[in-house]
Short mmCIF file of C-alpha atoms and ligand atoms in Angstrom, two decimals:
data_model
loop_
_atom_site.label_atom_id
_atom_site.label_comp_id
_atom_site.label_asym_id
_atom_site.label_seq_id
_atom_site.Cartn_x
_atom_site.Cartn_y
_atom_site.Cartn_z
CA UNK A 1 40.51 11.34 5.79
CA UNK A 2 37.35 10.32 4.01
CA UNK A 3 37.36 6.97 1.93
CA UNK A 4 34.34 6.15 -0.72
CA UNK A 5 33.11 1.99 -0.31
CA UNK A 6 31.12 0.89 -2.77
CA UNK A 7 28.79 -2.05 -2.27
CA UNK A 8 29.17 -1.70 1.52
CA UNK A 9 28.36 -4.33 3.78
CA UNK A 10 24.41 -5.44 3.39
CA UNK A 11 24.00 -5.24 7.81
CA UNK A 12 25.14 -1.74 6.98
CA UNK A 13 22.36 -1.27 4.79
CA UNK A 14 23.66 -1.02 0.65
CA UNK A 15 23.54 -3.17 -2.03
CA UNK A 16 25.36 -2.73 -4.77
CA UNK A 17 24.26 -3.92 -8.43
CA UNK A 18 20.29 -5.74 -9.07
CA UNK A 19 20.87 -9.32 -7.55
CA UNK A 20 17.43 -10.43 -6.95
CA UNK A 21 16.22 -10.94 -3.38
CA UNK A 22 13.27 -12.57 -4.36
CA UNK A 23 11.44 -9.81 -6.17
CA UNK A 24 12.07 -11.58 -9.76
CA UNK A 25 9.42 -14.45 -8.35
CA UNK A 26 6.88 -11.95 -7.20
CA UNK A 27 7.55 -9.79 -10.90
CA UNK A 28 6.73 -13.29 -12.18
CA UNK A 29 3.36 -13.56 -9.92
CA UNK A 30 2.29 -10.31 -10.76
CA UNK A 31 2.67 -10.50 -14.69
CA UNK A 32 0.69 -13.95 -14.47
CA UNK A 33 -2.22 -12.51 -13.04
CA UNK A 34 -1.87 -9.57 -15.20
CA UNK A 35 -2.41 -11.92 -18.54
CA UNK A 36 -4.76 -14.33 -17.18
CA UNK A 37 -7.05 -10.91 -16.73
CA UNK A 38 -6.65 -9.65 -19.88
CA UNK A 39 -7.27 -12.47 -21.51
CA UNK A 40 -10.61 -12.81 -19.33
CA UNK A 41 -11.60 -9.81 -20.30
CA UNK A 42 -10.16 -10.00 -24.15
CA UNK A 43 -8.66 -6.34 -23.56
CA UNK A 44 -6.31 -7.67 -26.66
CA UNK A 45 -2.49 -8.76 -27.07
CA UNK A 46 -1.56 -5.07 -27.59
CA UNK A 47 -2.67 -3.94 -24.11
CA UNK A 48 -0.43 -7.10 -22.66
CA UNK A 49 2.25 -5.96 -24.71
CA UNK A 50 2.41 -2.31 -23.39
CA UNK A 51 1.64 -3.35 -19.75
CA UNK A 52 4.24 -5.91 -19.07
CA UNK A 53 6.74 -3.99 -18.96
CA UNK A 54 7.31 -0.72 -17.18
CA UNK A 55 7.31 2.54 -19.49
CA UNK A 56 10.56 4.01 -17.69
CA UNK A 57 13.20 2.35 -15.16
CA UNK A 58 15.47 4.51 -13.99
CA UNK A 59 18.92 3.51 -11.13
CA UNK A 60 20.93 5.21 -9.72
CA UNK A 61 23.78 4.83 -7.60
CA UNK A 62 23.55 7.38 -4.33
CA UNK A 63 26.35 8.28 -2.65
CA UNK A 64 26.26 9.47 1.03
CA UNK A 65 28.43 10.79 3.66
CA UNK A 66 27.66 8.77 6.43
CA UNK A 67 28.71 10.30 10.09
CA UNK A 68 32.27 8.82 10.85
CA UNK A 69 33.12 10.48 7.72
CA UNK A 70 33.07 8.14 4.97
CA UNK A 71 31.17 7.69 1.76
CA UNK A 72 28.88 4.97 1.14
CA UNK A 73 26.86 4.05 -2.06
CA UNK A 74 22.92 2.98 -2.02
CA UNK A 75 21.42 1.75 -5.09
CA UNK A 76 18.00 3.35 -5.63
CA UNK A 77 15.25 3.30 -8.56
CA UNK A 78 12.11 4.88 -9.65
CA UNK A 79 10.06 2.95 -11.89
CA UNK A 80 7.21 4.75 -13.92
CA UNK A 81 5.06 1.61 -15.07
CA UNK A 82 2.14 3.39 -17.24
CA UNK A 83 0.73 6.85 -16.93
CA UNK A 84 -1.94 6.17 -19.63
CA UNK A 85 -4.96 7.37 -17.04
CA UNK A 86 -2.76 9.77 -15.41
CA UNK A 87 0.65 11.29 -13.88
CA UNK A 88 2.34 8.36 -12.23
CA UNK A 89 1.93 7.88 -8.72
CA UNK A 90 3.31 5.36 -5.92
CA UNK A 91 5.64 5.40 -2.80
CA UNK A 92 9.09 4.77 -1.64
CA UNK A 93 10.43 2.03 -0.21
CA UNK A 94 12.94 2.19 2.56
CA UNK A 95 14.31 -1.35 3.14
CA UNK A 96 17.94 -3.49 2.60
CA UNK A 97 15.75 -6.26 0.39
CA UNK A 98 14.87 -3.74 -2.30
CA UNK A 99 15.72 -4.92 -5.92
CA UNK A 100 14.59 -3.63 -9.60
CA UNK A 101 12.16 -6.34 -10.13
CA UNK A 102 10.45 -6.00 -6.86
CA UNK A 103 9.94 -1.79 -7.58
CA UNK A 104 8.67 -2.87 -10.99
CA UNK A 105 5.86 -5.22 -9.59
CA UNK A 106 4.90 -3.36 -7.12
CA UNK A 107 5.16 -0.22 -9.94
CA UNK A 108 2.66 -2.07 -11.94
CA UNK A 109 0.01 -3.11 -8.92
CA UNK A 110 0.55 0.92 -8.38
CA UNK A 111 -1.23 1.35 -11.65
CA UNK A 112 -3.65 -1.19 -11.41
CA UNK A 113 -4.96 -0.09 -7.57
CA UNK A 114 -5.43 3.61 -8.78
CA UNK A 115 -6.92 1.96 -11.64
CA UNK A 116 -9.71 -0.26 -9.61
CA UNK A 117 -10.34 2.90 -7.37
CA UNK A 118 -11.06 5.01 -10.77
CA UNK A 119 -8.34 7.71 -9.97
CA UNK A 120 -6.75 9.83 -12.40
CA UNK A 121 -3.10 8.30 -12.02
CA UNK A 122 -0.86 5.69 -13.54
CA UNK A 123 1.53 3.53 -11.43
CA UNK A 124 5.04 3.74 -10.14
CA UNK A 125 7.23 2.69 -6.95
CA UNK A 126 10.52 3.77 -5.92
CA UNK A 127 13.04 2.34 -3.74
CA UNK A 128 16.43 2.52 -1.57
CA UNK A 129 17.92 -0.12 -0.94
CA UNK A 130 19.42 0.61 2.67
CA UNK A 131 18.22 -0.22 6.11
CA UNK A 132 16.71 3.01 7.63
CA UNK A 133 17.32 1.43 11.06
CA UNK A 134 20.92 1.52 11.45
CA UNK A 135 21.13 4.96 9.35
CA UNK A 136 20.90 8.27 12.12
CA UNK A 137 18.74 10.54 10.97
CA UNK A 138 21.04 12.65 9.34
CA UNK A 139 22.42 10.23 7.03
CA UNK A 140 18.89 9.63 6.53
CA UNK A 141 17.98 12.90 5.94
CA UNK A 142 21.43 13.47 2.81
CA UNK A 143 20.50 9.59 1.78
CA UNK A 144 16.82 11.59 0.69
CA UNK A 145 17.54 14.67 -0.76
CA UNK A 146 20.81 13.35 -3.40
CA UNK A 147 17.94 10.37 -4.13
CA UNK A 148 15.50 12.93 -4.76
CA UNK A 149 17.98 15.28 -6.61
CA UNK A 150 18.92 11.86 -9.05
CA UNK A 151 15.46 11.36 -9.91
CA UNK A 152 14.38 14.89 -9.90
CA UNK A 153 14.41 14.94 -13.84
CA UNK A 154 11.45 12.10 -14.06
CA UNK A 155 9.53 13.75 -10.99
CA UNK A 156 6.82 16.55 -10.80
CA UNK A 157 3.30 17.34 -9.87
CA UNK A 158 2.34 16.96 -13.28
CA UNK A 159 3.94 13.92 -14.07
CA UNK A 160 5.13 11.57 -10.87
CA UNK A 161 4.37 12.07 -7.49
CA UNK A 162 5.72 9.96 -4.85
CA UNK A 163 4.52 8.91 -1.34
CA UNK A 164 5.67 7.09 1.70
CA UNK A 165 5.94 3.25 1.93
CA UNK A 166 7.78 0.99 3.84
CA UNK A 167 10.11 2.89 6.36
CA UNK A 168 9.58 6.37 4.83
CA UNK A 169 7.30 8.30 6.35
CA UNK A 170 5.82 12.06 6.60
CA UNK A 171 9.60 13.64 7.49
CA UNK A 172 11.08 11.69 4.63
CA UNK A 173 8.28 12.98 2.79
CA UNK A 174 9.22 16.91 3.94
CA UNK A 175 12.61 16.61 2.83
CA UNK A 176 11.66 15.04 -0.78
CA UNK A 177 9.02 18.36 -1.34
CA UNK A 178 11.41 20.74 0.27
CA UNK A 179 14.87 19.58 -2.14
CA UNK A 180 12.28 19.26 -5.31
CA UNK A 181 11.14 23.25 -3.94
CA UNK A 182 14.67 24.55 -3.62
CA UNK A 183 15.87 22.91 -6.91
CA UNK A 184 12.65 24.61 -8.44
CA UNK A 185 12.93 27.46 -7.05
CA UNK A 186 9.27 27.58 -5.10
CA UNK A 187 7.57 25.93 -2.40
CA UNK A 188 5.78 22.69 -4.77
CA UNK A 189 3.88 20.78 -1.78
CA UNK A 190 1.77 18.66 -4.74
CA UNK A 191 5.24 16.91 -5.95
CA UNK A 192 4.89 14.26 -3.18
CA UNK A 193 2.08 13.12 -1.10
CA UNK A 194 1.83 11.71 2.61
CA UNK A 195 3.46 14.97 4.35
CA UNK A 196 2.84 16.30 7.95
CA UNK A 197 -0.51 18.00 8.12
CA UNK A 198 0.74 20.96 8.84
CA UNK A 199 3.28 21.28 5.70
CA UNK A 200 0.18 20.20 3.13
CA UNK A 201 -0.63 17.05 4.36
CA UNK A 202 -4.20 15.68 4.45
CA UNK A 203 -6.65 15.84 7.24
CA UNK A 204 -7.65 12.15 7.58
CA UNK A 205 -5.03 10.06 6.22
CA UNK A 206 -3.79 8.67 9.17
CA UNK A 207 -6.92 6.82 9.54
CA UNK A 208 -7.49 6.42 5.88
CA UNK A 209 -6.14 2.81 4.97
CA UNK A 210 -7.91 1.19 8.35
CA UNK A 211 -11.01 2.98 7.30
CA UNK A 212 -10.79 1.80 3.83
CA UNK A 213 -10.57 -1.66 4.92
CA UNK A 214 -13.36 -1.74 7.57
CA UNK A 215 -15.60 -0.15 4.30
CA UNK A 216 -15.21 -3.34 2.59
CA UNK A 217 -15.95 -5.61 5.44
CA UNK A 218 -18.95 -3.72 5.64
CA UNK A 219 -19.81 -3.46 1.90
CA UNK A 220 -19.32 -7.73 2.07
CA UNK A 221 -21.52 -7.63 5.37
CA UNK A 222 -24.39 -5.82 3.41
CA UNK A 223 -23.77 -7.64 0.04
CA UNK A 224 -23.90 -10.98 1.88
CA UNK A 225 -27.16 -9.87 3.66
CA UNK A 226 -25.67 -10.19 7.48
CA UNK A 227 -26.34 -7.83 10.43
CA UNK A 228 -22.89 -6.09 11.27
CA UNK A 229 -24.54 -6.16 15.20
CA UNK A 230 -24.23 -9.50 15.12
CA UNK A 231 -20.95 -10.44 14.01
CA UNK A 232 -17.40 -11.23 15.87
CA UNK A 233 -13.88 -9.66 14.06
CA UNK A 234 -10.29 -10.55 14.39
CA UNK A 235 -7.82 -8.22 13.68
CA UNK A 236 -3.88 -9.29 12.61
CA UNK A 237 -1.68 -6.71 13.25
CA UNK A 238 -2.84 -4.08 15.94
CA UNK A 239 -0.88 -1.24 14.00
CA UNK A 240 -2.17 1.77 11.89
CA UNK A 241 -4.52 -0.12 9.59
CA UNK A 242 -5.74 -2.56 11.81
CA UNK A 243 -6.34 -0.43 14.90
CA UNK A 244 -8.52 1.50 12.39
CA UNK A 245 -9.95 -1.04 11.03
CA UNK A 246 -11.07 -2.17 14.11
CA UNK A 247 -12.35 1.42 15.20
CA UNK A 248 -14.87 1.35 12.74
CA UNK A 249 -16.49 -1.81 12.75
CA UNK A 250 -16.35 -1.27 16.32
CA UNK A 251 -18.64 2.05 15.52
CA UNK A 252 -20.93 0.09 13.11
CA UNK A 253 -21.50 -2.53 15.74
CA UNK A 254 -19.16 -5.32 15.24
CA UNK A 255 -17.73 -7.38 18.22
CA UNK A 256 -13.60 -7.12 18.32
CA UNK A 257 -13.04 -10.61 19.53
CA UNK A 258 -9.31 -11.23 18.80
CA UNK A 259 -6.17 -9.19 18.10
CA UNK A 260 -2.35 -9.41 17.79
CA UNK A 261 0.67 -7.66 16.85
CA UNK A 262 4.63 -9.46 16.50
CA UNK A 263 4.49 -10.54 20.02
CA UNK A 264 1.47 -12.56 20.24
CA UNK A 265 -2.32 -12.37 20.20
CA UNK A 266 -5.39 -11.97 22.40
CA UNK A 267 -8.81 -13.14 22.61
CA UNK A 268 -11.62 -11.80 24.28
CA UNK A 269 -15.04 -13.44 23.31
CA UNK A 270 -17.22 -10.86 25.33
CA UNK A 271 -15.60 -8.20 23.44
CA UNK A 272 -12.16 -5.92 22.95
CA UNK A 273 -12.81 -2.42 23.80
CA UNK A 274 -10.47 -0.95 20.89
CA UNK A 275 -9.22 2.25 22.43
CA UNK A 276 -8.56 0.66 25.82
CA UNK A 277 -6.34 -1.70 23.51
CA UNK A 278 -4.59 0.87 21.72
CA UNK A 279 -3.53 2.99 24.84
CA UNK A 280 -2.65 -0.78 26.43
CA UNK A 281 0.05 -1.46 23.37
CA UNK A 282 1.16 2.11 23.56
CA UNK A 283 2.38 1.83 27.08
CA UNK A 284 3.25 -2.12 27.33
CA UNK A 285 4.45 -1.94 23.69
CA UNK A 286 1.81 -5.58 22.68
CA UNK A 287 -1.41 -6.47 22.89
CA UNK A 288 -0.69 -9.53 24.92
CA UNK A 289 -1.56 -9.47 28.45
CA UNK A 290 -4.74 -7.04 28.17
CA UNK A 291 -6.92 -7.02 31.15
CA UNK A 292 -9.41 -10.02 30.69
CA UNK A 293 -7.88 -11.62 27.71
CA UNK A 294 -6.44 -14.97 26.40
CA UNK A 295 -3.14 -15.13 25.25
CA UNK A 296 -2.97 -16.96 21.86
CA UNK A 297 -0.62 -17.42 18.83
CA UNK A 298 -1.18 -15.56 15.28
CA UNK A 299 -1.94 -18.91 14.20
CA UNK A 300 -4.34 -18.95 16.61
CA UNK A 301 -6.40 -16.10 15.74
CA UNK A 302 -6.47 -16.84 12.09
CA UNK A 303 -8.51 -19.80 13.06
CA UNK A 304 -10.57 -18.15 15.39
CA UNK A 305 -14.74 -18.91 14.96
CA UNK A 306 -15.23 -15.40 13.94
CA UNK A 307 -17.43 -13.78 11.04
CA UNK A 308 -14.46 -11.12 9.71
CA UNK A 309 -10.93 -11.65 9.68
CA UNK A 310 -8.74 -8.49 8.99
CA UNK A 311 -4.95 -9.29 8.01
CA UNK A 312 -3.09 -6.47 8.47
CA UNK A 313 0.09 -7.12 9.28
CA UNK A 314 2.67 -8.65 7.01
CA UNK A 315 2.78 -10.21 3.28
CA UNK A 316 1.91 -13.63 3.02
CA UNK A 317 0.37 -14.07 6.38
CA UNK A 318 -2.16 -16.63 5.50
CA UNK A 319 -0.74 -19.51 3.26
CA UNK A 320 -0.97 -23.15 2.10
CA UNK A 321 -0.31 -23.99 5.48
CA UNK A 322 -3.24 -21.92 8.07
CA UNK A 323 -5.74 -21.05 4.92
CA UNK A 324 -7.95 -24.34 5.64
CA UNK A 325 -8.28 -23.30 9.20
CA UNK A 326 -9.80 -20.16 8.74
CA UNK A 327 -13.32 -20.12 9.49
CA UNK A 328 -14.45 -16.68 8.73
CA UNK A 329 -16.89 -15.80 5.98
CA UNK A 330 -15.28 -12.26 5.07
CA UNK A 331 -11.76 -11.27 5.10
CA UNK A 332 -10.69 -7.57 4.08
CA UNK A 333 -7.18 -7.54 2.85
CA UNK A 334 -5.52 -4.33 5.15
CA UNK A 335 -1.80 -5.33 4.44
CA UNK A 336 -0.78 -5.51 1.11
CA UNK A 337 -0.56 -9.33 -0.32
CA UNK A 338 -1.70 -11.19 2.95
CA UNK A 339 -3.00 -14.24 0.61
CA UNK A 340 -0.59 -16.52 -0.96
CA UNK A 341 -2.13 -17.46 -4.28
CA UNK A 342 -2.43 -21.32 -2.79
CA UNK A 343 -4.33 -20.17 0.08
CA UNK A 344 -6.73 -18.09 -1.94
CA UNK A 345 -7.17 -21.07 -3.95
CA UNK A 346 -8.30 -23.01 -0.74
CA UNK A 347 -10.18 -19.77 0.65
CA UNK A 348 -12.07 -19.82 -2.58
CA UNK A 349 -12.99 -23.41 -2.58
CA UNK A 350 -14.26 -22.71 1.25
CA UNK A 351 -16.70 -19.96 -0.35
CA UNK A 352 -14.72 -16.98 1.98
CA UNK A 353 -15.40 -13.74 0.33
CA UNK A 354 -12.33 -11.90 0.13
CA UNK A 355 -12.34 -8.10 -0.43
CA UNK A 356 -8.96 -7.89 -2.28
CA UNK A 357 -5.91 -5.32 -0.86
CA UNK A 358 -6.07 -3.44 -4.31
CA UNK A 359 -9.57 -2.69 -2.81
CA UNK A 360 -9.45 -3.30 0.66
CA UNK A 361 -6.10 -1.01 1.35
CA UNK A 362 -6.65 1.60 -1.30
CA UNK A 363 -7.76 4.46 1.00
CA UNK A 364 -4.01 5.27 1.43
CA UNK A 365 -3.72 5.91 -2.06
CA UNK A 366 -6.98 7.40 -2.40
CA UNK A 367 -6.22 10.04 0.49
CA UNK A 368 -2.97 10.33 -1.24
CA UNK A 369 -5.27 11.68 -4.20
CA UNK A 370 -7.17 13.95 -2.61
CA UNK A 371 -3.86 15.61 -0.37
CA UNK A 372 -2.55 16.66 -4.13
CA UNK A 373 -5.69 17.99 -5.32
CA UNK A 374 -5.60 20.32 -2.00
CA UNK A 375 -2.03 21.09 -2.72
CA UNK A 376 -3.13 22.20 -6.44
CA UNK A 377 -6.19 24.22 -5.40
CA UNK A 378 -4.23 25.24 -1.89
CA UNK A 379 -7.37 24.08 -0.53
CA UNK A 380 -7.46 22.45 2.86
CA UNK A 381 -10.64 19.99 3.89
CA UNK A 382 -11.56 19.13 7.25
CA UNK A 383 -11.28 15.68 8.20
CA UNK A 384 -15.08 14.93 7.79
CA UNK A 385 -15.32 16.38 4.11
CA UNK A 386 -11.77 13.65 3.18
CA UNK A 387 -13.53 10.37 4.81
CA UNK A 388 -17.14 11.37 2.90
CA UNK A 389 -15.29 11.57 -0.10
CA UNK A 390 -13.01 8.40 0.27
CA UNK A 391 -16.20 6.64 1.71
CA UNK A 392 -17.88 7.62 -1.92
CA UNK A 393 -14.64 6.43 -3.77
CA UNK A 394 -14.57 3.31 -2.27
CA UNK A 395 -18.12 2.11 -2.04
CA UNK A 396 -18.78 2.93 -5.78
CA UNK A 397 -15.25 0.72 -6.51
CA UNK A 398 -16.78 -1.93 -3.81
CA UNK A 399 -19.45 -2.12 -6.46
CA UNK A 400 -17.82 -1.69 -9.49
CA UNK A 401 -15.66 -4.64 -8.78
CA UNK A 402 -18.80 -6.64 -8.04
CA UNK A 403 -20.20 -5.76 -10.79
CA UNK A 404 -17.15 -7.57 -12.38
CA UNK A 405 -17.48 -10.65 -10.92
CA UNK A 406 -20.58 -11.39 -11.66
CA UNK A 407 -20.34 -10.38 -15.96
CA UNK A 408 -17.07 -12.68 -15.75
CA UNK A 409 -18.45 -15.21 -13.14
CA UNK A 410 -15.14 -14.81 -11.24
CA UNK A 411 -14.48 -13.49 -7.58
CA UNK A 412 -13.42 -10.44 -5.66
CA UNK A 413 -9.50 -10.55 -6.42
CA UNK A 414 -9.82 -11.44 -10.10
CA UNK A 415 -12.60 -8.98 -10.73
CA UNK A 416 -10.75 -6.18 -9.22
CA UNK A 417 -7.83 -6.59 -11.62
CA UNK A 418 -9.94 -7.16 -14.53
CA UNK A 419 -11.53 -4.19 -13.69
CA UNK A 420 -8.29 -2.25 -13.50
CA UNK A 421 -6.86 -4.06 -16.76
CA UNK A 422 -10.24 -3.32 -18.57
CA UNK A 423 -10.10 0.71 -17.39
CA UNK A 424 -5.96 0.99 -18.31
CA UNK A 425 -6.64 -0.59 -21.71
CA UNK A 426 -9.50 1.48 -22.26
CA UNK A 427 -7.12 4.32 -21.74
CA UNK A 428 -4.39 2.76 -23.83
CA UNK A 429 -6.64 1.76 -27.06
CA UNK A 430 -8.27 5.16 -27.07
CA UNK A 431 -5.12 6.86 -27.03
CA UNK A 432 -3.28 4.67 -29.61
CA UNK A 433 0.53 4.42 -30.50
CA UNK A 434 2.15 7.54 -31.35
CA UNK A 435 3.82 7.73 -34.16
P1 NAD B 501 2.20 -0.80 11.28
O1 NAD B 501 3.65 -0.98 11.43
O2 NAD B 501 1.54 0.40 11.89
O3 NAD B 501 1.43 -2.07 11.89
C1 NAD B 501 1.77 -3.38 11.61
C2 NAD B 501 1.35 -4.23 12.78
O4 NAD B 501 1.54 -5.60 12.44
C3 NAD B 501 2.16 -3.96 14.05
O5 NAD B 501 1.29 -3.90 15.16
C4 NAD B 501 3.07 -5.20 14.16
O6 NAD B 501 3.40 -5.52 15.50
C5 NAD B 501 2.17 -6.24 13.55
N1 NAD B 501 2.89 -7.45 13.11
C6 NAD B 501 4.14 -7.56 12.59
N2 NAD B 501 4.44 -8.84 12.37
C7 NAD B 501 3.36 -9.57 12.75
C8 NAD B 501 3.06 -10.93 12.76
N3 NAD B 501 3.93 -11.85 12.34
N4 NAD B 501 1.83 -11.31 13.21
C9 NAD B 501 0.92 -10.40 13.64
N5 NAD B 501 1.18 -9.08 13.67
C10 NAD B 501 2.37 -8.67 13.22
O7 NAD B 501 1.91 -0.90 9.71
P2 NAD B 501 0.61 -0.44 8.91
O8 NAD B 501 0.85 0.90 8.34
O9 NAD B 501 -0.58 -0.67 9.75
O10 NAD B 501 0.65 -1.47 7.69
C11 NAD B 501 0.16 -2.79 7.81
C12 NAD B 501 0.02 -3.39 6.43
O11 NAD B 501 -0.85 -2.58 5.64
C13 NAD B 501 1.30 -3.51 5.62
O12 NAD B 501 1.19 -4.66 4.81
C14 NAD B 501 1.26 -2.29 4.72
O13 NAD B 501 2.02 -2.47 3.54
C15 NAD B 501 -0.21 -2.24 4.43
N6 NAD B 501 -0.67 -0.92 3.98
C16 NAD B 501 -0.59 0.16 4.80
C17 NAD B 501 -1.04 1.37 4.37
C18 NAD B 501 -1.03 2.58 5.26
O14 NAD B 501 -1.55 3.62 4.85
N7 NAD B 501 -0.51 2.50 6.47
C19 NAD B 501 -1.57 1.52 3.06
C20 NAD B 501 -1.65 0.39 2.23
C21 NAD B 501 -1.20 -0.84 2.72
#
């Protein structure tokens, strides 16, 4: 016989209730630099009022039969922060450390990265907390559809569509459009974003974010006046952004000196050959140990005496502790959050011209934007017609949020979300408070 625990074990992969696991300090982070830029850019009380706080939070308590036969319970959430440019848009989290204040933040950075790229969507995140890697694909696949089913009231193509984030991925995505279609009663591809190609998914996306970021290391090259031919690149975190990443600079004549994944790191000073690399991890399963290279620590690399530094691995990678021995003169944020606020501080101070992750990682989103707009025309683009367009997105934001720092005399990071806070309380003001 069946038996129904609630707040199962965490190793199992529920939590049960909103204890925070940390995301109430990051909340706290976000909301900080959220005020400090709209007071830089006097976008007025009013707008600080609406945007600290999320305009709908919903929980909801999943239950799942898991294989031996018994129920469990997973707490999930969807949080819709503002929608004032546009239907609300951000991804799913998969992962056991999930908490309500860490979907809000990362609800409200949602809004604030479509904002900077000038799309027409609002922010929101949603998350499970469970730990996809102890779940078989099966539980997986009912822990999906009864989330999707509790939040199918707040979804839509019109007003939220979600995408994959951090241990969801293009199936998860499948089985989110097809319970939304069967509950509907058609075949609605544009309610979520990030599915296979051949279910409505974009041509290009794959390599979007790793293109993105290698845009604005070049956009930094060319505002800085350097020669991309002449400059050396590390890359942290040899996954889907960074191997991209790399690609293109690699194409645009940049020298891949250094590269590492969890294992360890490598450095080659006459030059990485990126696709030998990539087929190297795939069968060894690391970078380390690739023909002709020095083994070195992630610490290691960061301090490398190269021109670009890529960080696109985890959160928080560079800190108070490694930021003073960086020595490159451009880093392009791949991963989301790779600079502590100390260490930006000290990167700042050294004159390193950072090109933000709301900026650096938005051609995710971005391709995100463009897969919907296919699904709504049931248009497909080939792969060259996607990366023109995201190239055009991004380059006009790259300037945009130049622009910024120069009529506020502040740098990449802060200009970016003054940007954003400028364009959302544009939106807000002009639409007023109804009634
Ligand atoms: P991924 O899993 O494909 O790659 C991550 C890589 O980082 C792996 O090679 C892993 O071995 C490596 N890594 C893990 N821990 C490390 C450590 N301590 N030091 C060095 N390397 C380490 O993931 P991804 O999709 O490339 O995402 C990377 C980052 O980019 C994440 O922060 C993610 O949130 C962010 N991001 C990704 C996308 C996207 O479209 N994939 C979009 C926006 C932001």
């Amino acid at each position: 016989m069946s038996r129904i625990v609630v707040g199962a074990d965490m190793s199992q992969s529920s939590s049960i209730g909103n204890e925070s696991k940390g995301g109430a300090a990051f909340l706290e982070m976000v909301l900080r630099q959220v005020k400090e830029a709209v007071e830089i850019t006097n976008a007025g009380d009013d707008v600080y009022e609406v945007l600290r706080v999320p305009k709908r939070t919903l929980t909801v308590s999943i239950p799942v039969r898991m294989d031996n036969g018994e129920v469990k319970v997973f707490m999930g959430y969807r949080v819709q922060h503002n929608n004032a440019r546009g239907p609300y848009k951000g991804g799913i989290r998969y992962h056991p450390n999930v908490d309500l204040d860490e979907v809000v933040a990362l609800a409200m950075l949602m809004t604030y990265k479509c904002a900077v790229v000038d799309l027409p969507y609002g922010g929101a995140k949603g998350g499970v907390a469970c730990n996809p890697k102890v779940l078989s694909k099966s539980e997986l696949e009912r822990l999906t559809r009864r989330y999707t089913y509790m939040i199918y009231d707040i979804i839509g193509p019109y007003v939220d569509i979600p995408a994959p984030d951090v241990y969801t991925d293009a199936q998860v995505m499948a089985w989110i459009m097809d319970t939304y279609s069967q509950l509907k009663g058609y075949l609605t591809p544009e309610v979520v974003t990030g599915k296979p190609v051949y279910l409505g998914g974009s041509e290009g996306r794959e390599e979007a974010t790793g293109f993105g970021t290698a845009l604005g290391a070049r956009e930094a090259v060319k505002h800085l006046g350097l020669n991309m031919s002449n400059l050396t690149i590390a890359i942290q975190g040899y996954g889907n952004v960074g191997y991209y990443a790399a690609k293109y600079l690699a194409e645009w004549g940049g020298k891949i000196v250094a590269a590492s994944d969890s294992k360890g790191g490598i450095y080659k000073p006459d030059g990485i050959n990126v696709s030998a690399l990539l087929e190297y991890k795939k069968k060894t399963g690391s970078v380390v140990g690739f023909p002709g290279s020095k083994t070195i620590t992630n610490e290691e690399l960061l301090g490398l005496n190269v021109d670009i530094l890529i960080p696109a691995a985890l959160e928080r990678a560079i800190n108070k502790d490694n930021a003073d021995s960086i020595k490159a003169k451009i880093i392009s944020e791949g991963a989301n959050g790779p600079t502590t606020p100390e260490a930006d501080k000290i990167l700042r101070e050294k004159e390193v011209f950072i090109v933000p992750d709301v900026l650096a990682n938005a051609g995710g989103v971005t391709t995100s934007y463009f897969e919907w707009v296919q699904n709504l025309k049931r248009e497909k683009w080939s792969r060259s017609e996607v990366l023109s367009k995201l190239e055009n997105k991004l380059v006009a934001a790259f300037k945009d949020t130049l622009a910024y720092t120069k009529r506020f005399e502040v740098d990449m990071r802060s200009a970016a979300l003054c940007l954003a806070v400028d364009r959302v309380g544009l939106a807000l003001k002009t639409l007023g408070v109804w009634p």
